[in-house]
């Protein structure tokens, strides 16, 4: 069974067929998934979905594009949500200098506040980086350098990989790994310690090959395409990749064994 460590069933893209999509994932061998919040409303919704579906877990957090929500009141609401027993991480948090929806200084402040909150709550972190991965890793180095969490949608920069692993992170690999133009990511992935790799879809975004371009919305049921690609890159079977990445995610996120 695979674990999708990063998906957004809480996104409106799943409003018309959420239960069916979750069923499709189950049938495709994606036994569990972590629903990732990106603002207060979607975090609350992620938590609610975990109560409806036993195979779902949640992360709660404020994405850099919504950094304005990281007020003292917002952080308090996050803390209340994080107390739910099925919340397994704080995220997604980070910096996004591609869209720059919020000014960089506000993004940086929201990241630091939430790093401190994760530390206080003893939760792993889920990091979003866009044109910012070196700065995010530098922030973690400054903030003690001893973290548990996932650098989600890892992009392939070998220096970022080295420093992210050094501060304790796992690297999240998703649909981009299957893209023809993702040469550097594929090369770096050949050298990563597999015990520090987890799989993700980031659904509804980043549909993997061969569905990329044909199907607009990504779904957790397509995670096996990522696993297959990783298996080919590493000369292992899909079953071996599934066993390794599921073991990694289970241990990192404190999920119950085999379910
Ligand atoms: Zn993200
Ligand atoms: Zn995401």
XYZ file of N, CA and C and ligand atoms in Angstrom:
779
model
N 0.832 -1.209 0.000
C 0.000 0.000 0.000
C 0.868 1.261 0.000
N 0.512 2.198 -0.843
C 1.228 3.470 -0.898
C 0.562 4.469 0.054
N 1.346 5.474 0.458
C 0.790 6.596 1.213
C 1.029 7.873 0.410
N -0.036 8.612 0.141
C 0.102 9.928 -0.472
C 0.309 10.926 0.667
N 1.545 11.423 0.799
C 1.847 12.285 1.951
C 1.427 13.738 1.739
N 0.882 14.047 0.556
C 0.517 15.453 0.314
C -0.552 15.534 -0.771
N -1.789 15.734 -0.344
C -2.847 15.955 -1.333
C -3.859 16.927 -0.749
N -4.695 17.429 -1.619
C -5.679 18.449 -1.217
C -7.100 18.010 -1.574
N -7.564 16.952 -0.919
C -8.985 16.583 -1.038
C -9.877 17.694 -0.497
N -9.278 18.602 0.276
C -10.029 19.740 0.818
C -10.189 20.862 -0.203
N -9.704 20.662 -1.420
C -9.810 21.678 -2.473
C -11.159 21.547 -3.178
N -11.683 22.683 -3.632
C -13.001 22.673 -4.284
C -13.010 21.822 -5.560
N -11.833 21.535 -6.105
C -11.766 20.687 -7.301
C -12.372 19.309 -7.048
N -12.483 18.915 -5.759
C -13.053 17.609 -5.431
C -14.495 17.708 -4.919
N -15.086 18.883 -5.043
C -16.422 19.073 -4.472
C -17.481 18.160 -5.080
N -17.333 17.824 -6.356
C -18.401 17.056 -7.008
C -18.248 15.548 -6.813
N -17.052 15.071 -6.473
C -16.862 13.609 -6.433
C -15.807 13.179 -5.412
N -15.788 13.846 -4.271
C -14.750 13.582 -3.269
C -14.738 12.119 -2.822
N -15.893 11.597 -2.445
C -15.942 10.224 -1.931
C -15.514 9.225 -3.008
N -15.900 9.497 -4.255
C -15.501 8.614 -5.354
C -13.989 8.664 -5.564
N -13.415 9.859 -5.483
C -11.958 9.993 -5.668
C -11.215 9.220 -4.578
N -11.725 9.285 -3.362
C -11.084 8.571 -2.249
C -11.214 7.061 -2.476
N -12.335 6.634 -2.990
C -12.533 5.226 -3.327
C -11.578 4.787 -4.457
N -11.425 5.621 -5.462
C -10.504 5.300 -6.572
C -9.074 5.138 -6.053
N -8.670 5.990 -5.124
C -7.313 5.894 -4.574
C -7.139 4.558 -3.856
N -8.103 4.203 -3.053
C -8.084 2.934 -2.324
C -7.903 1.778 -3.310
N -8.695 1.797 -4.384
C -8.638 0.715 -5.375
C -7.315 0.698 -6.131
N -6.655 1.862 -6.217
C -5.367 1.936 -6.914
C -4.200 1.576 -5.993
N -4.500 1.210 -4.754
C -3.433 0.806 -3.846
C -2.846 1.948 -3.037
N -3.523 3.088 -3.042
C -3.085 4.213 -2.206
C -3.918 4.144 -0.931
N -3.397 3.426 0.050
C -4.191 3.056 1.216
C -4.472 4.192 2.170
N -3.561 5.153 2.223
C -3.749 6.284 3.136
C -3.249 7.577 2.487
N -3.761 8.692 2.978
C -3.348 9.979 2.421
C -3.395 11.045 3.508
N -2.504 12.008 3.378
C -2.508 13.152 4.279
C -3.075 14.353 3.515
N -4.162 14.903 4.043
C -4.812 16.068 3.440
C -4.167 17.311 4.049
N -3.626 18.156 3.182
C -2.807 19.277 3.639
C -3.604 20.575 3.588
N -3.638 21.280 4.703
C -4.287 22.591 4.743
C -3.376 23.659 4.175
N -3.982 24.722 3.645
C -3.177 25.829 3.112
C -3.651 27.176 3.648
N -4.766 27.180 4.342
C -5.197 28.370 5.079
C -6.065 27.853 6.230
N -6.680 28.752 6.988
C -7.424 28.273 8.161
C -8.647 27.455 7.761
N -9.370 27.922 6.743
C -10.595 27.209 6.342
C -10.251 25.822 5.798
N -9.255 25.738 4.936
C -8.912 24.431 4.338
C -8.268 23.508 5.376
N -7.639 24.087 6.387
C -7.080 23.263 7.470
C -8.207 22.653 8.297
N -9.212 23.473 8.607
C -10.359 22.969 9.371
C -11.074 21.878 8.574
N -11.152 22.073 7.271
C -11.819 21.118 6.413
C -11.028 19.802 6.335
N -9.706 19.933 6.286
C -8.860 18.727 6.259
C -9.113 17.888 7.506
N -9.200 18.556 8.647
C -9.448 17.842 9.909
C -10.816 17.157 9.862
N -11.799 17.866 9.348
C -13.147 17.299 9.258
C -13.170 16.053 8.367
N -12.422 16.098 7.267
C -12.392 14.936 6.351
C -11.801 13.705 7.034
N -10.863 13.925 7.956
C -10.265 12.762 8.645
C -11.294 12.057 9.521
N -12.312 12.787 9.931
C -13.347 12.159 10.758
C -14.311 11.340 9.907
N -14.451 11.744 8.648
C -15.351 11.031 7.743
C -14.697 9.807 7.128
N -13.395 9.874 6.870
C -12.699 8.816 6.143
C -11.537 8.287 6.976
N -11.615 7.010 7.386
C -10.589 6.490 8.292
C -9.182 6.512 7.706
N -9.035 6.448 6.374
C -7.689 6.386 5.791
C -7.038 7.753 5.615
N -7.743 8.819 6.019
C -7.183 10.158 5.845
C -6.607 10.704 7.153
N -5.506 11.435 7.009
C -4.879 12.187 8.100
C -4.772 13.630 7.619
N -4.442 14.537 8.522
C -4.430 15.949 8.136
C -3.158 16.645 8.579
N -2.797 17.682 7.811
C -1.817 18.666 8.253
C -2.527 20.011 8.246
N -2.236 20.835 9.231
C -2.854 22.159 9.297
C -1.763 23.219 9.228
N -2.028 24.251 8.419
C -1.015 25.289 8.292
C -1.465 26.401 7.368
N -0.666 27.462 7.353
C -0.959 28.634 6.528
C 0.132 28.771 5.473
N -0.297 28.596 4.223
C 0.586 28.669 3.047
C 1.115 30.107 2.899
N 2.311 30.278 2.347
C 2.828 31.654 2.202
C 1.907 32.572 1.407
N 1.132 32.029 0.473
C 0.192 32.882 -0.278
C -0.918 33.433 0.602
N -1.100 32.818 1.781
C -2.135 33.278 2.717
C -1.519 33.783 4.012
N -0.278 34.249 3.931
C 0.476 34.634 5.125
C -0.263 35.673 5.966
N -1.171 36.440 5.349
C -1.912 37.460 6.094
C -2.763 36.841 7.201
N -3.081 35.558 7.074
C -3.883 34.893 8.112
C -3.070 34.528 9.351
N -1.756 34.629 9.261
C -0.906 34.202 10.382
C -0.805 35.301 11.442
N -1.961 35.758 11.892
C -2.044 36.726 12.989
C -1.985 35.939 14.300
N -1.844 36.615 15.432
C -1.892 35.871 16.706
C -3.181 35.052 16.834
N -4.321 35.593 16.390
C -5.590 34.854 16.467
C -5.560 33.655 15.520
N -5.027 33.868 14.320
C -4.945 32.787 13.336
C -4.078 31.651 13.842
N -2.954 31.998 14.440
C -2.037 30.970 14.959
C -2.683 30.208 16.114
N -3.494 30.911 16.885
C -4.198 30.253 17.984
C -5.211 29.238 17.444
N -5.918 29.634 16.387
C -6.879 28.696 15.762
C -6.159 27.471 15.210
N -4.989 27.712 14.651
C -4.179 26.603 14.119
C -3.796 25.641 15.245
N -3.426 26.220 16.359
C -3.013 25.410 17.505
C -4.175 24.543 18.002
N -5.372 25.122 18.007
C -6.564 24.372 18.434
C -6.820 23.215 17.461
N -6.739 23.512 16.146
C -6.944 22.452 15.141
C -5.898 21.353 15.292
N -4.667 21.758 15.576
C -3.552 20.797 15.636
C -3.695 19.808 16.782
N -4.573 20.123 17.729
C -4.758 19.212 18.864
C -5.573 17.974 18.486
N -6.194 17.989 17.310
C -6.980 16.823 16.876
C -6.049 15.611 16.707
N -6.512 14.434 17.160
C -5.610 13.267 17.122
C -5.176 12.843 15.720
N -5.904 13.225 14.677
C -5.483 12.821 13.331
C -4.664 13.894 12.605
N -4.314 14.953 13.299
C -3.389 15.935 12.710
C -1.968 15.437 12.950
N -1.243 15.199 11.847
C 0.076 14.560 11.945
C 1.211 15.500 11.587
N 0.905 16.734 11.150
C 1.985 17.659 10.786
C 1.443 19.082 10.739
N 2.382 20.029 10.752
C 2.043 21.427 10.556
C 2.468 21.825 9.140
N 1.476 22.228 8.320
C 1.812 22.620 6.966
C 0.573 22.680 6.091
N 0.693 23.243 4.871
C 1.982 23.540 4.332
C 2.359 24.978 4.618
N 3.630 25.135 5.005
C 4.182 26.443 5.338
C 5.435 26.640 4.490
N 5.864 27.866 4.338
C 7.075 28.079 3.550
C 7.152 29.464 2.963
N 7.797 29.536 1.786
C 7.961 30.802 1.065
C 7.643 30.552 -0.401
N 6.925 31.483 -1.013
C 6.603 31.359 -2.435
C 6.955 32.671 -3.129
N 8.139 32.686 -3.751
C 8.599 33.892 -4.444
C 8.294 33.837 -5.937
N 7.487 32.841 -6.331
C 7.027 32.790 -7.724
C 5.776 33.660 -7.878
N 4.778 33.381 -7.004
C 3.535 34.140 -7.091
C 3.613 35.449 -6.328
N 4.408 35.463 -5.223
C 4.530 36.676 -4.407
C 3.187 37.322 -4.105
N 2.203 36.500 -3.747
C 0.876 37.008 -3.393
C 0.979 37.923 -2.168
N 1.831 37.508 -1.234
C 2.066 38.307 -0.034
C 3.502 38.835 -0.091
N 3.749 40.013 0.487
C 5.121 40.548 0.471
C 6.089 39.587 1.170
N 7.332 39.492 0.669
C 8.292 38.534 1.236
C 8.438 38.648 2.750
N 8.439 39.853 3.286
C 8.650 39.986 4.734
C 7.511 39.350 5.525
N 6.292 39.486 5.023
C 5.159 38.872 5.707
C 5.229 37.345 5.594
N 5.659 36.854 4.421
C 5.837 35.408 4.249
C 6.875 34.872 5.240
N 7.975 35.608 5.353
C 9.059 35.155 6.254
C 8.576 35.106 7.698
N 7.820 36.127 8.096
C 7.328 36.163 9.477
C 6.370 34.999 9.732
N 5.478 34.724 8.759
C 4.513 33.625 8.927
C 5.248 32.291 9.016
N 6.301 32.132 8.234
C 7.082 30.889 8.285
C 7.717 30.719 9.664
N 8.361 31.778 10.143
C 9.060 31.662 11.442
C 8.079 31.380 12.577
N 6.947 32.081 12.561
C 5.936 31.855 13.612
C 5.481 30.405 13.614
N 5.261 29.858 12.424
C 4.739 28.490 12.346
C 5.827 27.462 12.635
N 7.076 27.791 12.339
C 8.168 26.892 12.756
C 8.207 26.811 14.278
N 8.041 27.962 14.917
C 8.057 27.966 16.385
C 6.869 27.187 16.941
N 5.714 27.324 16.277
C 4.523 26.599 16.725
C 4.723 25.082 16.573
N 5.287 24.672 15.454
C 5.542 23.232 15.234
C 6.476 22.693 16.304
N 7.479 23.474 16.618
C 8.447 23.086 17.641
C 7.743 22.917 18.993
N 6.910 23.904 19.300
C 6.182 23.902 20.577
C 5.233 22.708 20.665
N 4.596 22.360 19.539
C 3.610 21.276 19.543
C 4.253 19.913 19.294
N 5.533 19.901 18.944
C 6.214 18.630 18.669
C 5.731 17.961 17.396
N 5.308 18.763 16.415
C 4.800 18.203 15.159
C 5.838 18.315 14.041
N 5.872 17.328 13.134
C 6.686 17.485 11.919
C 6.125 18.624 11.059
N 6.947 19.143 10.160
C 6.531 20.251 9.295
C 6.429 19.776 7.845
N 5.540 20.429 7.089
C 5.436 20.193 5.643
C 5.741 21.526 4.970
N 6.834 21.539 4.194
C 7.354 22.793 3.652
C 7.044 22.960 2.182
N 6.532 24.136 1.844
C 6.291 24.526 0.452
C 7.359 25.553 0.069
N 8.052 25.304 -1.031
C 9.036 26.270 -1.514
C 8.793 26.503 -3.000
N 8.896 27.733 -3.397
C 8.820 28.045 -4.828
C 9.786 29.195 -5.061
N 10.851 28.895 -5.829
C 11.932 29.858 -6.033
C 12.452 30.368 -4.686
N 12.475 29.484 -3.714
C 12.840 29.898 -2.358
C 13.486 28.769 -1.561
N 13.820 27.635 -2.210
C 14.180 26.477 -1.372
C 15.460 26.691 -0.571
N 16.438 27.427 -1.147
C 17.669 27.651 -0.365
C 17.395 28.533 0.855
N 16.530 29.520 0.688
C 16.230 30.388 1.836
C 15.454 29.628 2.918
N 14.533 28.762 2.506
C 13.772 27.997 3.501
C 14.710 27.069 4.271
N 15.607 26.413 3.559
C 16.554 25.520 4.236
C 17.457 26.332 5.174
N 17.855 27.526 4.741
C 18.696 28.372 5.601
C 17.947 28.754 6.880
N 16.632 29.006 6.753
C 15.830 29.345 7.946
C 15.834 28.176 8.927
N 15.738 26.952 8.397
C 15.743 25.774 9.276
C 17.106 25.586 9.935
N 18.168 25.908 9.190
C 19.511 25.828 9.772
C 19.651 26.814 10.930
N 19.122 28.022 10.711
C 19.187 29.050 11.767
C 18.346 28.668 12.977
N 17.223 28.018 12.713
C 16.273 27.684 13.790
C 16.608 26.332 14.413
N 17.854 26.086 14.625
C 18.236 24.905 15.387
C 18.791 23.749 14.577
N 18.377 23.653 13.307
C 18.968 22.627 12.433
C 18.567 21.197 12.733
N 17.591 20.998 13.628
C 17.179 19.626 13.957
C 15.675 19.513 13.797
N 15.253 19.154 12.605
C 13.833 19.157 12.266
C 13.368 17.779 11.848
N 12.032 17.577 11.947
C 11.385 16.425 11.326
C 10.360 16.996 10.376
N 10.311 16.463 9.161
C 9.321 16.986 8.244
C 9.637 16.623 6.812
N 8.871 17.245 5.917
C 8.962 16.921 4.489
C 9.152 18.212 3.697
N 10.194 18.237 2.863
C 10.309 19.289 1.856
C 9.488 18.798 0.678
N 8.275 19.348 0.561
C 7.329 18.793 -0.414
C 7.645 19.313 -1.808
N 7.350 18.478 -2.809
C 7.605 18.823 -4.211
C 9.067 19.220 -4.415
N 9.958 18.360 -3.901
C 11.391 18.636 -4.030
C 11.740 18.812 -5.515
N 12.535 19.874 -5.796
C 12.764 20.256 -7.191
C 14.014 19.701 -7.847
N 14.954 19.152 -7.069
C 16.104 18.509 -7.686
C 17.447 19.176 -7.482
N 17.486 20.348 -6.860
C 18.769 21.025 -6.615
C 19.593 20.179 -5.630
N 20.780 19.690 -6.069
C 21.540 18.796 -5.181
C 21.998 19.468 -3.892
N 22.292 20.772 -3.953
C 22.708 21.455 -2.720
C 21.539 21.536 -1.729
N 20.351 21.803 -2.246
C 19.161 21.845 -1.381
C 18.926 20.467 -0.764
N 19.094 19.424 -1.569
C 18.905 18.062 -1.044
C 19.873 17.813 0.105
N 21.120 18.136 -0.104
C 22.148 17.883 0.914
C 21.818 18.626 2.212
N 21.458 19.912 2.084
C 21.189 20.712 3.284
C 19.869 20.326 3.941
N 18.861 19.976 3.132
C 17.567 19.559 3.698
C 17.737 18.253 4.476
N 18.498 17.334 3.916
C 18.738 16.065 4.620
C 19.521 16.324 5.905
N 20.459 17.265 5.844
C 21.303 17.553 7.015
C 20.487 18.135 8.174
N 19.422 18.882 7.872
C 18.594 19.401 8.973
C 17.488 18.422 9.357
N 17.493 17.236 8.763
C 16.588 16.176 9.215
C 15.361 15.936 8.366
N 15.237 16.672 7.257
C 14.009 16.545 6.466
C 13.994 15.293 5.595
N 12.795 14.872 5.250
C 12.559 13.923 4.173
C 12.235 14.739 2.913
N 12.415 14.122 1.749
C 12.117 14.805 0.498
C 10.874 14.179 -0.126
N 9.910 15.028 -0.493
C 8.669 14.562 -1.108
C 8.798 14.574 -2.622
N 8.588 13.405 -3.243
C 8.659 13.297 -4.702
C 7.261 13.069 -5.256
N 6.947 13.835 -6.309
C 5.606 13.743 -6.887
C 5.650 13.684 -8.399
N 4.551 14.165 -9.000
C 4.363 14.041 -10.446
C 5.475 14.630 -11.290
N 6.152 15.662 -10.776
C 7.203 16.308 -11.562
C 8.296 15.301 -11.941
N 8.500 14.308 -11.076
C 9.525 13.291 -11.351
C 9.288 12.596 -12.688
N 8.037 12.537 -13.126
C 7.698 11.828 -14.368
C 7.766 12.730 -15.599
N 8.009 14.035 -15.402
C 8.003 14.954 -16.542
C 9.278 14.779 -17.365
N 9.127 14.908 -18.673
C 10.289 14.709 -19.562
C 11.376 15.757 -19.307
N 10.974 16.972 -18.940
C 11.973 18.042 -18.780
C 12.566 18.100 -17.363
N 12.300 17.107 -16.536
C 12.761 17.154 -15.140
C 14.091 16.416 -14.970
N 15.029 16.681 -15.875
C 16.311 15.990 -15.885
C 17.069 16.069 -14.567
N 17.196 17.315 -14.056
C 18.012 17.483 -12.850
C 17.381 16.745 -11.673
N 16.049 16.820 -11.573
C 15.366 16.118 -10.485
C 15.599 14.613 -10.607
N 15.516 14.094 -11.824
C 15.710 12.656 -12.011
C 17.149 12.257 -11.663
N 18.118 13.087 -12.073
C 19.527 12.784 -11.759
C 19.762 12.804 -10.242
N 19.267 13.853 -9.576
C 19.460 13.955 -8.130
C 18.770 12.796 -7.415
N 17.599 12.413 -7.922
C 16.827 11.347 -7.278
C 17.578 10.014 -7.292
N 18.400 9.802 -8.303
C 19.196 8.556 -8.348
C 20.132 8.425 -7.155
N 20.512 9.563 -6.551
C 21.539 9.546 -5.500
C 20.955 9.738 -4.097
N 19.646 9.946 -3.978
C 19.077 10.242 -2.656
C 19.053 8.990 -1.772
N 19.258 9.168 -0.464
C 19.069 8.022 0.435
C 17.583 7.666 0.474
N 17.238 6.471 0.065
C 15.812 6.130 -0.089
C 15.056 6.136 1.227
N 15.775 5.984 2.343
C 15.086 6.001 3.634
C 14.625 7.413 4.011
N 14.952 8.390 3.162
C 14.516 9.767 3.434
C 13.597 10.303 2.334
N 12.990 9.391 1.589
C 12.111 9.790 0.489
C 10.675 9.376 0.796
N 9.731 10.269 0.525
C 8.298 9.925 0.609
C 7.627 10.359 -0.697
N 6.458 9.779 -0.966
C 5.740 10.052 -2.216
C 4.537 10.960 -1.961
N 4.178 11.718 -2.987
C 3.057 12.649 -2.865
C 2.477 12.927 -4.240
N 1.212 13.370 -4.264
C 0.648 13.818 -5.550
C 0.503 15.332 -5.640
N 0.256 16.007 -4.515
C -0.143 17.424 -4.519
C -1.446 17.620 -5.320
N -2.246 16.561 -5.444
C -3.535 16.672 -6.137
C -4.364 17.786 -5.500
N -5.050 18.617 -6.280
C -5.372 18.485 -7.715
C -4.315 19.013 -8.677
N -3.118 19.320 -8.197
C -2.082 19.894 -9.061
C -1.124 18.800 -9.550
N -0.293 19.147 -10.545
C 0.875 18.354 -10.939
C 0.569 16.906 -11.341
N -0.369 16.757 -12.245
C -0.711 15.427 -12.763
C 0.522 14.756 -13.390
N 0.806 13.512 -12.992
C 1.993 12.841 -13.546
C 1.765 12.354 -14.977
N 2.847 12.059 -15.677
C 2.771 11.329 -16.929
C 2.229 9.942 -16.594
N 1.478 9.272 -17.445
C 1.102 9.662 -18.811
C -0.176 10.504 -18.888
N -0.755 10.876 -17.738
C -2.018 11.614 -17.788
C -1.827 13.114 -17.954
N -0.615 13.605 -17.712
C -0.331 15.033 -17.845
C -0.762 15.520 -19.225
N -1.528 16.625 -19.226
C -1.954 17.172 -20.512
C -3.276 16.581 -20.980
N -3.566 15.344 -20.576
C -4.823 14.718 -21.003
C -5.913 14.912 -19.960
N -5.499 14.850 -18.681
C -6.464 14.977 -17.599
C -6.065 16.195 -16.784
N -6.994 17.105 -16.604
C -6.641 18.364 -15.947
C -6.364 18.191 -14.465
N -7.219 17.427 -13.809
C -7.127 17.358 -12.359
C -6.330 16.144 -11.921
N -5.340 16.360 -11.097
C -4.600 15.236 -10.529
C -5.410 14.629 -9.378
N -5.172 13.329 -9.141
C -5.853 12.630 -8.047
C -4.866 11.707 -7.357
N -5.065 11.460 -6.074
C -4.192 10.512 -5.378
C -4.127 9.128 -6.041
N -5.160 8.735 -6.785
C -5.118 7.415 -7.436
C -4.030 7.330 -8.496
N -3.414 8.450 -8.872
C -2.318 8.410 -9.846
C -0.947 8.282 -9.191
N -0.917 8.179 -7.876
C 0.383 8.066 -7.190
C 1.217 6.873 -7.686
N 0.608 5.735 -8.052
C 1.424 4.626 -8.551
C 2.313 4.998 -9.750
N 1.929 5.992 -10.552
C 2.799 6.395 -11.665
C 4.105 6.989 -11.146
N 4.029 7.697 -10.036
C 5.244 8.275 -9.431
C 6.101 7.149 -8.853
N 5.452 6.214 -8.165
C 6.182 5.091 -7.573
C 6.890 4.283 -8.659
N 6.198 4.073 -9.778
C 6.760 3.297 -10.893
C 7.986 3.997 -11.467
N 7.894 5.313 -11.601
C 9.006 6.083 -12.153
C 10.218 6.031 -11.215
N 9.947 6.161 -9.930
C 11.040 6.093 -8.951
C 11.668 4.700 -8.957
N 10.844 3.676 -9.060
C 11.365 2.305 -9.096
C 12.299 2.127 -10.287
N 11.904 2.638 -11.446
C 12.735 2.509 -12.650
C 14.059 3.247 -12.478
N 13.996 4.464 -11.899
C 15.218 5.261 -11.705
C 16.193 4.560 -10.765
N 15.659 3.817 -9.787
C 16.517 3.214 -8.769
C 16.762 1.727 -8.988
N 16.213 1.174 -10.069
C 16.425 -0.238 -10.357
C 15.809 -1.157 -9.313
N 14.674 -0.737 -8.759
C 13.974 -1.562 -7.770
C 12.581 -1.879 -8.304
N 11.900 -2.798 -7.619
C 10.528 -3.099 -8.019
C 9.586 -2.064 -7.416
N 8.401 -1.964 -7.997
C 7.404 -1.060 -7.424
C 7.040 -1.465 -6.003
N 7.004 -2.768 -5.765
C 6.672 -3.242 -4.417
C 7.728 -2.800 -3.407
N 8.999 -2.867 -3.826
C 10.059 -2.422 -2.914
C 9.940 -0.926 -2.619
N 9.670 -0.143 -3.663
C 9.500 1.305 -3.467
C 8.309 1.588 -2.552
N 7.225 0.847 -2.769
C 6.040 1.047 -1.917
C 6.380 0.730 -0.464
N 7.066 -0.382 -0.246
C 7.387 -0.786 1.128
C 8.273 0.256 1.805
N 9.296 0.735 1.086
C 10.246 1.692 1.681
C 9.554 3.024 1.978
N 8.837 3.557 0.993
C 8.264 4.899 1.189
C 7.123 4.868 2.204
N 6.386 3.768 2.253
C 5.315 3.665 3.252
C 5.903 3.557 4.657
N 6.981 2.789 4.775
C 7.649 2.693 6.080
C 8.150 4.073 6.511
N 8.765 4.813 5.579
C 9.290 6.144 5.908
C 8.178 7.079 6.386
N 7.076 7.119 5.626
C 5.990 8.046 5.958
C 5.339 7.654 7.281
N 5.171 6.356 7.482
C 4.541 5.877 8.709
C 5.346 6.301 9.939
N 6.664 6.120 9.852
C 7.528 6.464 10.989
C 7.575 7.978 11.188
N 7.761 8.715 10.095
C 7.906 10.168 10.206
C 6.650 10.812 10.781
N 5.487 10.378 10.301
C 4.233 11.042 10.676
C 3.561 10.363 11.867
N 4.168 9.289 12.375
C 3.611 8.623 13.539
C 2.266 7.975 13.253
N 2.093 7.439 12.030
C 0.836 6.774 11.677
C 0.830 5.377 12.295
N -0.358 4.836 12.556
C -0.417 3.456 13.008
C 0.180 2.539 11.940
N 0.836 1.460 12.366
C 1.421 0.510 11.419
C 0.320 -0.125 10.591
N 0.719 -0.548 9.392
C -0.141 -1.284 8.455
C -1.627 -1.216 8.746
N -2.329 -0.505 7.931
C -3.761 -0.359 8.196
C -4.516 -0.515 6.918
Zn 2.906 23.329 -2.035
Zn 0.158 21.376 -1.654
